[in-house]
Amino acid sequence: MTPTVRIDLARLDTNIAAQPGPLRPHVKTHKIPEIARRQIAAGAHGLTVATVGEAEVFAEVSDDIFIAYPVWADKRLRALAERVRLSVGCDSLEAAERLVGIPAGVLIELDSGHHRSGVPVTALEALARGVFDLGLDLRGAFTFPGHSYAPGAQAQAARDEDQALRAAGDILRARGVADPVLSGGSTPSARYSRVATERRPGVYVFNDAQQLELGTCDWSGIALTVAARVVSRREDRHQIIVDAGSKILGSDRPAWATGFGRIRGASDARITALSEHHGTVAWPAGERLPAIGEELAVVPNHVCLVLNLVDEVEVVSGGRVVDRWQVAARGMN
Amino acid sequence: MTPTVRIDLARLDTNIAAQPGPLRPHVKTHKIPEIARRQIAAGAHGLTVATVGEAEVFAEVSDDIFIAYPVWADKRLRALAERVRLSVGCDSLEAAERLVGIPAGVLIELDSGHHRSGVPVTALEALARGVFDLGLDLRGAFTFPGHSYAPGAQAQAARDEDQALRAAGDILRARGVADPVLSGGSTPSARYSRVATERRPGVYVFNDAQQLELGTCDWSGIALTVAARVVSRREDRHQIIVDAGSKILGSDRPAWATGFGRIRGASDARITALSEHHGTVAWPAGERLPAIGEELAVVPNHVCLVLNLVDEVEVVSGGRVVDRWQVAARGMN
């Protein structure tokens, strides 16, 4: 049946083994316990999640979980903290106050250039003092150098991360945090990162069209594709329509991306438009247009969205489906 | 808990009642049987779906279903066709051949200017002949004037639809289809459409930021919002971060949209960036920045993506949650 998400088991394991540590990988990418277990077996010392719902699922896999998000604490968070060794992100005194009495460690989030959540390094000392004064267990700092997601930006983003984490380390040690956690890393920047005591890449297990176009991986590194069928074709436009749209591929398309995804085995083809159930593919001039009914392997732009859109995936080895994994944390956003 | 999808029941019912017929509404927007029942009760003569999976769910609500998609027939389609009065889309002889022996009607898809699936009107006659020669039950033609999704393009898209459907009607009647179904319509263009014997809008039940910016509705027409919490704020950037990202809002953003979504009660605020669990909101200069922990009502750009991202929604009446509806066809894409 199409569309279906397929994972190449050998390539998945190669990607997991090849990622340099120390690692606390972000499991929001896959939301699949079987994959998290492989990451732990390969040496990861804990897991990163985005939400309390994800943490509840992955507490079955690891007893050391970091919610890399400025959480607004509630009863569910408290119950979770009583169950595993938990750390949470924090970038405000208001959110810190809600953590009082909850047995979780705190990592202050720094903005190292992505300008999303996180405080500037200049505001770290004041917030760290506030967190201490509340009696919280301040364990370190973290940042997400998301500005690594642009062509040629990876090394600079890693330097920004290094600079922010180095300064944070100095400030936190001066305040008596003996061995602060300094957590960084994104899949594109991880290889350039020097200061972090742990890295939190997520996408590296699968890779995707964004990583391909950023140069983080090559075609052989792609471990996940969406099997899609050609349902319409127009010779006059040299265009085909596949039955994978935004409801399985996600519709992320950064300005620098060449389209909404790529096709394995047709590196010059581009998904030029995406609606919910249609992917419009401009086929390379001079190349034979695929037939109606033919199956293609689509490489999505941003793989983290794809797993959240399906309940299960097919696991493929040697060309055969050898397993089906449930996306246990799907929708827990 | 945030983020949560909330539906305003009174506004939903008003939107359903106000849409001019004849209607075969597209239920891919909501994927919720309770809403489809309200559409049928308000006069819709059947339902439109995008996939066989959706059809299987909505066969519980209506026994007259149209899969407005160039389906590649299989055993599931056959089983469905034996259960309800089914029509399917078709735009190629290859797909038509697979329909032989399946008791479903066929509507040929026309490209009226959106340039996705569908044949040009000039190719209709040849395909209609092929469909007849296969012994299939040719019932009519359909088109989706998706090029209505651009500022000021609605009336012209409806005229394109009218022209395609009028020509199709002439061709089909000449071939002996006495009273052909001529199916058209999108939410933005529906009010301008003149020739269609039925229209298939979907979004009109909820509306969304796209419809607001296209002028199809005003703020009072918005029946669905995503309750989101402010989890981070930066006075120096006059920016807040809410806990609704692309994994609940979807990341559709056409070139003409002013952002990734809007905020109810803050019409000048814009969601300028969206990652999986963060919405970055540029707050209007001079207006008080919301506090951390405050809850906001986010209007997503494209509501059809939102329902597919959650398992259930809250139904609100008079400020109270009065019901929870399951998104029964979520993920059936």
XYZ file of C-alpha atoms in Angstrom:
666
model
C 0.000 0.000 0.000
C 1.135 3.552 -0.631
C 2.026 5.905 0.843
C 4.070 3.981 3.421
C 7.081 4.952 5.503
C 10.008 2.556 5.076
C 13.136 2.349 7.174
C 16.294 0.635 5.900
C 17.512 -1.253 8.954
C 21.164 -1.617 7.927
C 21.443 2.069 7.080
C 19.701 3.061 10.317
C 22.218 1.053 12.348
C 25.137 2.474 10.362
C 23.912 6.018 10.984
C 23.457 5.334 14.702
C 26.942 3.822 15.012
C 28.663 6.587 13.041
C 27.471 9.561 15.122
C 30.236 10.845 17.404
C 29.380 11.135 21.117
C 28.890 11.930 23.881
C 25.270 11.667 22.843
C 21.859 12.297 24.335
C 19.983 11.946 21.045
C 16.694 13.728 20.431
C 13.991 11.099 19.981
C 11.332 13.549 18.734
C 12.709 12.657 15.300
C 11.551 9.040 15.395
C 9.213 8.682 18.412
C 9.934 4.923 18.231
C 11.193 3.020 21.326
C 12.945 0.343 19.209
C 15.170 3.028 17.704
C 15.896 4.654 21.054
C 17.022 1.249 22.360
C 19.477 0.978 19.476
C 20.793 4.459 20.294
C 21.321 3.505 23.959
C 22.977 0.223 22.960
C 25.349 2.232 20.737
C 26.464 4.326 23.698
C 24.006 7.182 24.238
C 23.977 8.065 27.957
C 20.383 9.297 27.979
C 17.611 10.608 25.759
C 16.303 14.011 24.813
C 12.596 14.657 24.259
C 10.519 17.722 23.429
C 7.421 17.156 25.547
C 6.164 15.509 28.722
C 4.142 13.093 26.567
C 7.269 11.930 24.755
C 9.099 11.625 28.077
C 6.360 9.350 29.443
C 6.779 7.006 26.470
C 10.584 6.982 26.513
C 10.811 6.492 30.282
C 10.294 2.833 29.317
C 13.604 2.918 27.438
C 15.895 5.135 29.521
C 15.854 6.332 33.117
C 17.763 9.506 32.220
C 15.637 11.938 30.246
C 16.051 15.588 29.343
C 13.058 17.626 28.160
C 14.926 20.176 26.030
C 12.116 22.683 26.212
C 11.109 25.554 28.502
C 8.434 23.498 30.256
C 5.460 24.956 32.090
C 5.305 22.458 34.933
C 2.165 20.594 35.948
C 1.115 17.400 37.762
C 2.172 15.172 34.877
C 5.687 16.576 35.004
C 5.841 15.940 38.738
C 4.737 12.307 38.314
C 7.345 11.831 35.615
C 10.106 13.339 37.765
C 9.301 10.840 40.487
C 9.798 8.007 38.008
C 13.078 8.778 36.176
C 16.146 10.980 36.485
C 14.714 14.040 34.778
C 16.164 17.318 33.606
C 14.106 20.104 32.078
C 14.857 23.273 30.172
C 14.117 26.691 31.623
C 14.559 30.222 30.316
C 12.504 32.306 32.745
C 12.013 32.824 36.443
C 8.253 32.396 35.970
C 8.719 28.843 34.658
C 11.407 28.143 37.299
C 8.987 29.044 40.095
C 6.611 26.310 38.941
C 9.416 23.748 39.275
C 9.764 24.256 43.023
C 9.171 20.957 44.795
C 9.521 18.859 41.647
C 12.553 16.545 41.789
C 13.969 17.510 38.392
C 17.262 19.038 37.415
C 17.290 22.348 35.548
C 19.267 23.286 32.452
C 19.026 26.939 31.505
C 18.401 27.454 27.814
C 20.727 29.809 25.961
C 20.073 31.585 22.684
C 23.288 31.013 20.732
C 22.027 32.653 17.532
C 18.845 30.811 16.526
C 16.697 33.453 18.284
C 13.936 31.105 19.337
C 13.645 30.298 23.054
C 16.582 30.743 25.424
C 18.189 33.717 27.143
C 21.240 35.536 25.803
C 24.453 34.571 27.629
C 24.437 38.050 29.191
C 21.209 37.132 31.034
C 22.408 33.729 32.246
C 23.982 34.848 35.516
C 20.834 36.599 36.759
C 18.595 33.646 35.875
C 21.047 31.148 37.398
C 20.969 33.135 40.650
C 17.154 33.120 40.592
C 17.069 29.359 40.000
C 19.491 28.791 42.901
C 17.506 31.078 45.174
C 14.412 28.939 44.488
C 16.349 25.922 45.752
C 16.272 24.160 42.383
C 18.883 21.650 41.239
C 20.720 23.656 38.574
C 22.694 21.157 36.504
C 23.893 23.159 33.531
C 22.909 24.920 30.332
C 21.798 23.941 26.869
C 21.391 25.518 23.472
C 20.052 24.540 20.083
C 22.134 26.077 17.281
C 19.238 25.882 14.827
C 20.812 28.515 12.604
C 22.962 25.606 11.382
C 20.054 24.893 9.010
C 21.299 27.043 6.122
C 23.852 26.252 3.422
C 27.394 26.802 4.668
C 26.241 27.853 8.156
C 27.184 24.712 10.089
C 30.711 25.560 11.268
C 29.736 29.078 12.339
C 26.659 27.805 14.204
C 28.880 25.313 16.044
C 31.306 28.128 16.941
C 28.361 30.159 18.289
C 27.298 27.137 20.328
C 30.859 26.656 21.604
C 31.119 30.300 22.630
C 27.768 30.280 24.464
C 28.448 26.986 26.260
C 32.016 27.968 27.218
C 30.772 31.210 28.769
C 27.957 29.318 30.488
C 30.444 26.815 31.898
C 32.538 29.608 33.394
C 29.500 31.319 34.924
C 28.018 28.102 36.335
C 31.302 26.870 37.820
C 31.798 30.282 39.438
C 28.356 29.802 41.038
C 29.394 26.427 42.413
C 28.065 23.982 39.797
C 31.146 21.755 39.854
C 30.701 19.848 36.644
C 27.964 21.558 34.631
C 26.140 19.807 31.820
C 26.783 21.823 28.659
C 24.375 20.441 26.112
C 24.418 21.374 22.439
C 24.184 20.029 18.989
C 22.008 19.726 15.944
C 22.538 17.147 13.214
C 24.172 19.637 10.794
C 26.451 21.266 13.380
C 27.302 18.290 15.640
C 30.522 17.370 13.865
C 31.944 20.890 14.407
C 30.931 21.232 18.047
C 33.876 21.269 20.540
C 32.706 22.459 23.955
C 29.493 20.523 24.592
C 29.630 17.761 27.184
C 26.757 16.096 25.321
C 25.094 16.539 21.931
C 21.425 16.147 21.031
C 21.135 15.497 17.287
C 17.955 13.756 16.159
C 17.726 13.594 12.378
C 21.051 11.743 11.921
C 19.390 8.332 12.430
C 17.465 8.732 9.145
C 18.767 11.856 7.386
C 16.467 13.613 4.893
C 16.432 15.922 1.880
C 17.416 18.905 4.025
C 20.548 17.111 5.276
C 21.309 16.021 1.718
C 21.097 19.588 0.470
C 23.092 20.928 3.442
C 25.819 18.366 2.736
C 25.454 16.617 6.121
C 24.891 13.286 4.355
C 24.985 11.816 0.880
C 22.372 9.620 -0.786
C 23.771 6.487 0.826
C 23.033 8.004 4.239
C 19.263 8.169 3.670
C 17.640 5.531 5.911
C 13.976 6.528 5.525
C 11.852 6.971 2.428
C 8.151 7.236 1.741
C 6.973 4.681 -0.802
C 4.638 6.563 -3.131
C 2.814 5.653 -6.305
C 2.547 7.621 -9.534
C -1.194 8.351 -9.814
C -1.186 10.934 -12.604
C 1.217 12.063 -15.299
C 1.350 14.805 -17.886
C 3.731 14.329 -20.802
C 3.034 17.907 -21.938
C 4.268 19.277 -18.585
C 6.853 16.468 -18.080
C 5.335 16.154 -14.614
C 4.017 13.334 -12.474
C 1.809 13.304 -9.392
C 2.608 10.876 -6.564
C 0.212 9.890 -3.800
C 2.401 11.325 -1.032
C 1.468 14.853 -0.004
C 1.835 17.092 3.018
C -0.205 14.716 5.191
C 2.631 12.180 5.084
C 5.694 14.210 4.040
C 5.064 17.373 6.059
C 5.275 20.708 4.260
C 8.478 22.192 5.641
C 10.386 23.975 2.922
C 13.117 26.392 3.950
C 13.913 29.134 1.444
C 17.184 27.433 0.455
C 15.639 24.005 -0.267
C 15.281 23.083 -3.927
C 11.777 21.679 -3.406
C 9.535 19.779 -0.989
C 11.577 16.586 -1.199
C 13.650 14.370 -3.453
C 13.257 11.069 -5.292
C 15.743 8.249 -4.802
C 17.296 7.243 -8.121
C 16.221 10.486 -9.836
C 18.475 13.068 -8.280
C 17.434 15.813 -10.698
C 13.694 15.390 -10.054
C 12.104 17.948 -7.711
C 8.846 18.003 -5.762
C 7.729 21.453 -6.838
C 4.356 21.534 -5.089
C 2.704 19.630 -2.298
C -0.924 19.451 -1.399
C -2.422 17.145 1.185
C -2.447 13.995 -0.965
C -0.564 15.046 -4.098
C 3.127 15.574 -4.630
C 3.822 17.322 -7.930
C 7.160 16.155 -9.315
C 8.943 18.021 -12.107
C 10.794 15.247 -13.930
C 14.184 15.972 -15.457
C 13.999 16.988 -19.122
C 15.070 14.181 -21.400
C 14.526 11.468 -18.780
C 11.724 8.937 -19.231
C 8.627 9.928 -17.250
C 7.627 7.134 -14.824
C 4.467 5.216 -15.681
C 1.185 5.508 -13.811
C 1.189 2.869 -11.085
C 4.985 2.885 -10.694
C 6.298 3.098 -7.138
C 8.925 5.671 -6.189
C 10.928 6.261 -3.006
C 10.428 9.833 -1.810
C 12.978 11.432 0.502
C 11.110 13.954 2.666
C 12.562 17.385 3.409
C 12.213 17.134 7.185
C 11.928 13.619 8.498
C 10.828 14.593 12.048
C 7.435 15.588 10.663
C 6.931 12.304 8.807
C 7.087 9.970 11.793
C 4.522 12.112 13.595
C 2.114 11.553 10.690
C 1.944 7.758 10.735
C 1.098 5.140 13.345
C 3.627 2.581 12.145
C 6.564 2.120 9.812
C 7.862 -0.768 7.745
C 11.367 -1.956 8.584
C 13.200 -3.249 5.524
C 16.261 -5.459 5.313
C 17.648 -7.038 2.159
C 14.664 -5.743 0.202
C 12.124 -7.466 2.505
C 9.858 -6.056 5.188
C 11.232 -7.712 8.326
C 9.340 -5.799 10.999
C 6.778 -3.107 11.719
C 7.437 -0.575 14.446
C 4.749 1.473 16.146
C 5.357 5.204 16.394
C 4.598 5.023 20.100
C 4.894 8.759 20.794
C 3.082 9.964 17.687
C 0.899 12.975 18.399
C 2.386 13.556 21.865
C 3.321 17.089 21.035
C -3.273 21.276 28.703
C -1.666 22.973 25.736
C -1.454 22.712 22.827
C -5.069 21.615 22.295
C -7.406 21.941 19.329
C -10.670 23.693 20.218
C -13.811 23.897 18.122
C -16.466 26.544 18.761
C -19.706 24.603 18.332
C -22.007 27.544 17.591
C -19.627 28.934 14.984
C -19.176 25.494 13.420
C -22.933 25.114 13.018
C -23.266 28.634 11.618
C -20.547 27.952 9.044
C -22.173 24.660 8.044
C -25.603 26.293 7.650
C -24.291 29.277 5.685
C -22.539 27.386 2.893
C -24.585 27.442 -0.331
C -25.376 24.076 -1.944
C -25.675 21.732 -3.642
C -22.927 20.332 -1.462
C -20.825 17.202 -1.252
C -18.395 18.592 1.321
C -14.830 17.353 1.559
C -14.365 15.690 4.942
C -10.562 15.431 4.699
C -10.633 18.834 6.439
C -12.061 17.525 9.703
C -11.905 13.677 9.518
C -14.594 13.692 12.264
C -17.863 11.735 11.806
C -19.817 14.040 14.170
C -19.113 16.968 11.856
C -19.997 15.021 8.721
C -23.354 14.153 10.319
C -24.021 17.846 10.876
C -23.181 18.534 7.215
C -25.589 15.834 6.046
C -28.297 17.118 8.408
C -27.799 20.588 6.895
C -28.513 19.259 3.398
C -25.332 17.799 1.919
C -26.311 14.977 -0.473
C -23.116 12.990 0.009
C -19.523 13.256 1.153
C -16.171 13.727 -0.546
C -13.028 12.030 0.728
C -9.422 11.891 -0.438
C -8.509 8.279 0.287
C -9.939 4.786 0.625
C -9.115 4.895 4.341
C -11.218 8.018 4.818
C -14.016 6.466 2.764
C -14.069 3.408 5.030
C -14.556 5.640 8.077
C -17.203 7.887 6.523
C -19.179 4.998 5.052
C -20.638 4.890 8.592
C -22.094 8.366 8.045
C -23.179 8.442 4.401
C -23.888 5.787 1.803
C -22.921 8.110 -1.056
C -19.207 8.745 -1.184
C -16.908 10.256 -3.778
C -13.160 9.693 -3.615
C -12.029 12.863 -5.387
C -8.666 11.416 -6.272
C -7.185 9.455 -9.180
C -7.304 6.162 -7.279
C -5.141 3.134 -8.058
C -7.709 0.431 -7.359
C -7.086 -2.545 -5.084
C -9.023 -5.072 -3.013
C -9.916 -2.512 -0.349
C -11.541 -0.298 -2.953
C -13.554 -3.227 -4.252
C -14.807 -4.098 -0.751
C -15.778 -0.474 -0.189
C -17.638 -0.280 -3.507
C -19.717 -3.279 -2.474
C -20.740 -1.458 0.687
C -21.763 2.073 -0.417
C -22.690 3.999 -3.539
C -19.167 4.935 -4.556
C -17.694 7.245 -7.168
C -13.995 7.622 -7.814
C -11.824 10.035 -9.711
C -9.848 8.968 -12.766
C -7.494 10.793 -15.084
C -5.814 7.969 -17.023
C -6.692 4.845 -18.941
C -4.156 2.900 -16.844
C -6.095 3.675 -13.644
C -9.436 3.107 -15.423
C -8.376 -0.410 -16.434
C -7.912 -1.340 -12.778
C -11.524 -0.311 -12.078
C -12.993 -2.960 -14.362
C -15.312 -5.211 -12.367
C -15.506 -2.841 -9.390
C -19.053 -1.469 -8.897
C -18.051 2.188 -8.659
C -18.972 5.181 -10.764
C -16.244 7.143 -12.497
C -15.767 10.912 -12.588
C -13.012 12.065 -14.921
C -10.756 14.655 -13.362
C -10.167 17.877 -15.281
C -7.312 20.310 -14.875
C -9.067 23.688 -14.840
C -5.918 25.678 -14.111
C -4.420 24.304 -10.895
C -2.076 22.012 -12.913
C -2.022 19.173 -10.439
C -3.842 15.960 -11.413
C -6.553 15.930 -14.079
C -6.567 15.993 -17.855
C -7.024 19.150 -19.927
C -10.558 19.507 -21.315
C -9.101 18.792 -24.752
C -8.190 15.274 -23.583
C -11.556 14.533 -21.951
C -13.280 13.076 -24.996
C -10.593 10.478 -25.663
C -10.462 9.381 -22.027
C -14.281 9.269 -21.776
C -14.342 6.974 -24.811
C -11.716 4.722 -23.198
C -13.699 4.578 -19.949
C -16.878 3.663 -21.862
C -15.065 1.036 -23.888
C -13.948 -0.609 -20.629
C -17.605 -0.879 -19.648
C -17.250 1.432 -16.673
C -20.075 3.539 -15.246
C -19.040 7.043 -16.321
C -21.053 9.476 -14.212
C -19.447 12.827 -14.884
C -16.402 15.012 -14.375
C -14.797 16.919 -11.533
C -12.184 19.576 -11.043
C -10.463 21.287 -8.142
C -9.826 24.962 -8.883
C -6.956 25.103 -6.407
C -5.535 28.197 -8.078
C -8.270 30.013 -6.109
C -5.729 30.009 -3.257
C -4.119 33.347 -4.099
C -5.220 36.888 -3.275
C -7.845 38.126 -5.737
C -7.845 34.859 -7.714
C -11.187 33.431 -6.536
C -13.570 34.745 -9.198
C -11.213 33.849 -12.062
C -10.638 30.344 -10.668
C -14.416 29.878 -10.483
C -14.741 31.042 -14.104
C -12.052 28.524 -15.098
C -13.984 25.836 -13.253
C -17.232 26.906 -14.931
C -15.638 26.802 -18.371
C -14.105 23.340 -17.830
C -17.281 21.854 -16.365
C -19.526 23.396 -19.058
C -17.365 21.914 -21.809
C -17.282 18.589 -19.979
C -21.071 18.596 -19.673
C -21.428 19.098 -23.421
C -18.947 16.319 -24.229
C -20.458 13.860 -21.762
C -24.050 14.490 -22.817
C -22.995 14.006 -26.453
C -21.597 10.634 -25.408
C -24.895 9.670 -23.820
C -24.373 10.554 -20.147
C -27.851 12.036 -19.697
C -27.383 14.009 -16.516
C -23.659 14.187 -15.824
C -22.312 15.029 -12.385
C -20.218 18.184 -12.745
C -18.375 18.541 -9.489
C -16.323 21.579 -8.532
C -15.566 23.946 -5.781
C -13.022 24.973 -3.238
C -13.810 27.043 -0.156
C -12.439 30.300 -1.638
C -14.091 29.898 -5.070
C -17.380 28.192 -4.133
C -19.432 31.381 -3.908
C -18.503 32.345 -7.485
C -19.092 28.930 -9.054
C -22.094 28.745 -11.444
C -22.008 25.548 -13.506
C -21.194 22.821 -10.949
C -24.030 20.445 -10.049
C -22.291 19.947 -6.691
C -19.500 21.658 -4.787
C -16.848 20.100 -2.561
C -15.506 22.766 -0.187
C -13.920 21.466 3.005
C -12.305 24.273 4.996
C -15.523 26.340 5.302
C -16.640 24.442 8.409
C -13.743 25.916 10.425
C -12.027 28.547 8.259
C -8.385 29.384 8.980
C -5.726 32.063 8.586
C -5.482 31.431 4.836
C -9.229 32.075 4.377
C -8.951 35.154 6.581
C -6.139 36.548 4.456
C -7.914 35.621 1.203
C -11.041 37.418 2.427
C -13.229 34.294 2.373
C -14.133 34.852 6.030
C -13.636 37.395 8.765
C -12.478 36.810 12.351
C -15.998 35.899 13.472
C -15.968 33.006 10.987
C -13.060 31.206 12.667
C -14.460 28.082 14.377
C -11.193 26.328 15.262
C -8.209 27.536 17.224
C -5.225 25.887 18.852
C -4.911 26.787 22.512
C -1.222 27.487 23.089
C 0.790 28.741 26.020
C 3.477 31.405 26.097
C 6.586 29.487 27.190
C 9.280 32.063 26.462
C 9.413 35.804 25.847
C 12.039 38.325 24.838
C 11.315 41.981 25.596
C 14.419 42.987 23.611
C 13.030 41.320 20.472
C 9.350 42.026 21.375
C 8.783 38.355 20.627
C 7.107 35.461 22.387
C 7.341 31.703 21.888
C 4.167 29.611 22.136
C 4.097 25.845 22.611
C 2.308 25.209 19.297
C 4.658 24.381 16.444
C 4.502 22.580 13.134
C 3.595 19.283 14.816
C 0.170 20.695 15.677
C -0.279 23.659 13.313
C 1.230 22.177 10.156
C 3.831 24.220 8.294
C 1.961 25.288 5.176
C 2.837 28.836 4.259
C 2.004 30.043 0.774
C 4.134 32.907 -0.545
C 1.265 35.377 -0.084
C 0.563 34.498 3.572
C 1.758 37.012 6.155
C 3.092 34.294 8.438
C 2.503 30.750 9.729
C -0.736 31.662 11.489
C -2.550 34.345 13.418
C -3.524 35.065 17.022
C -7.134 35.750 18.006
C -7.429 39.138 19.702
C -4.052 40.322 18.381
C -4.682 40.843 14.706
C -1.314 42.523 14.116
C 0.715 39.697 15.672
C 2.403 37.292 13.247
C 3.856 33.806 13.620
C 7.142 34.510 11.879
C 8.774 31.108 12.376
C 7.620 27.649 13.247
C 9.637 24.728 14.459
C 8.208 21.469 15.691
C 7.211 22.651 19.162
C 7.841 26.395 19.023
C 5.840 29.120 17.341
C 7.776 32.380 17.226
C 5.365 35.304 17.414
C 6.406 38.841 16.519
C 4.223 40.959 18.779
C 2.955 44.324 17.536
C 5.203 47.235 18.511
C 3.698 49.253 21.345
C 1.371 46.455 22.485
C 1.968 44.738 25.817
C 3.867 41.469 25.391
C 1.874 38.538 26.863
C 3.223 37.024 30.067
C 4.894 33.630 30.316
C 2.183 31.091 31.105
C -0.571 33.084 29.359
C -2.797 31.109 26.989
C -3.441 32.340 23.446
C -5.778 31.141 20.685
C -3.763 30.442 17.541
C -5.501 30.397 14.154
C -3.579 27.959 11.939
C -2.819 28.771 8.313
C -4.280 25.559 6.897
C -6.740 23.829 9.158
C -6.860 20.529 7.198
C -3.359 19.733 8.442
C -4.234 20.382 12.093
C -6.978 17.777 12.471
C -4.656 15.156 11.011
C -2.154 15.897 13.778
C -4.349 15.180 16.796
C -6.399 12.222 17.996
C -9.176 14.310 19.522
C -10.506 17.838 19.756
C -12.301 19.805 22.454
C -15.757 21.084 21.571
C -16.527 24.382 23.265
C -19.864 26.066 23.844
C -20.460 29.142 25.991
C -16.834 29.079 27.086
C -17.083 25.492 28.396
C -15.781 22.223 26.984
C -19.017 20.336 26.267
C -17.676 17.395 24.301
C -14.592 15.687 22.878
C -14.644 14.333 19.371
C -12.270 11.677 18.066
C -10.540 12.416 14.775
C -11.647 9.040 13.509
C -9.878 9.234 10.132
C -6.632 10.754 11.386
C -3.632 9.339 9.573
C -5.709 7.607 6.904
C -3.858 9.345 4.149
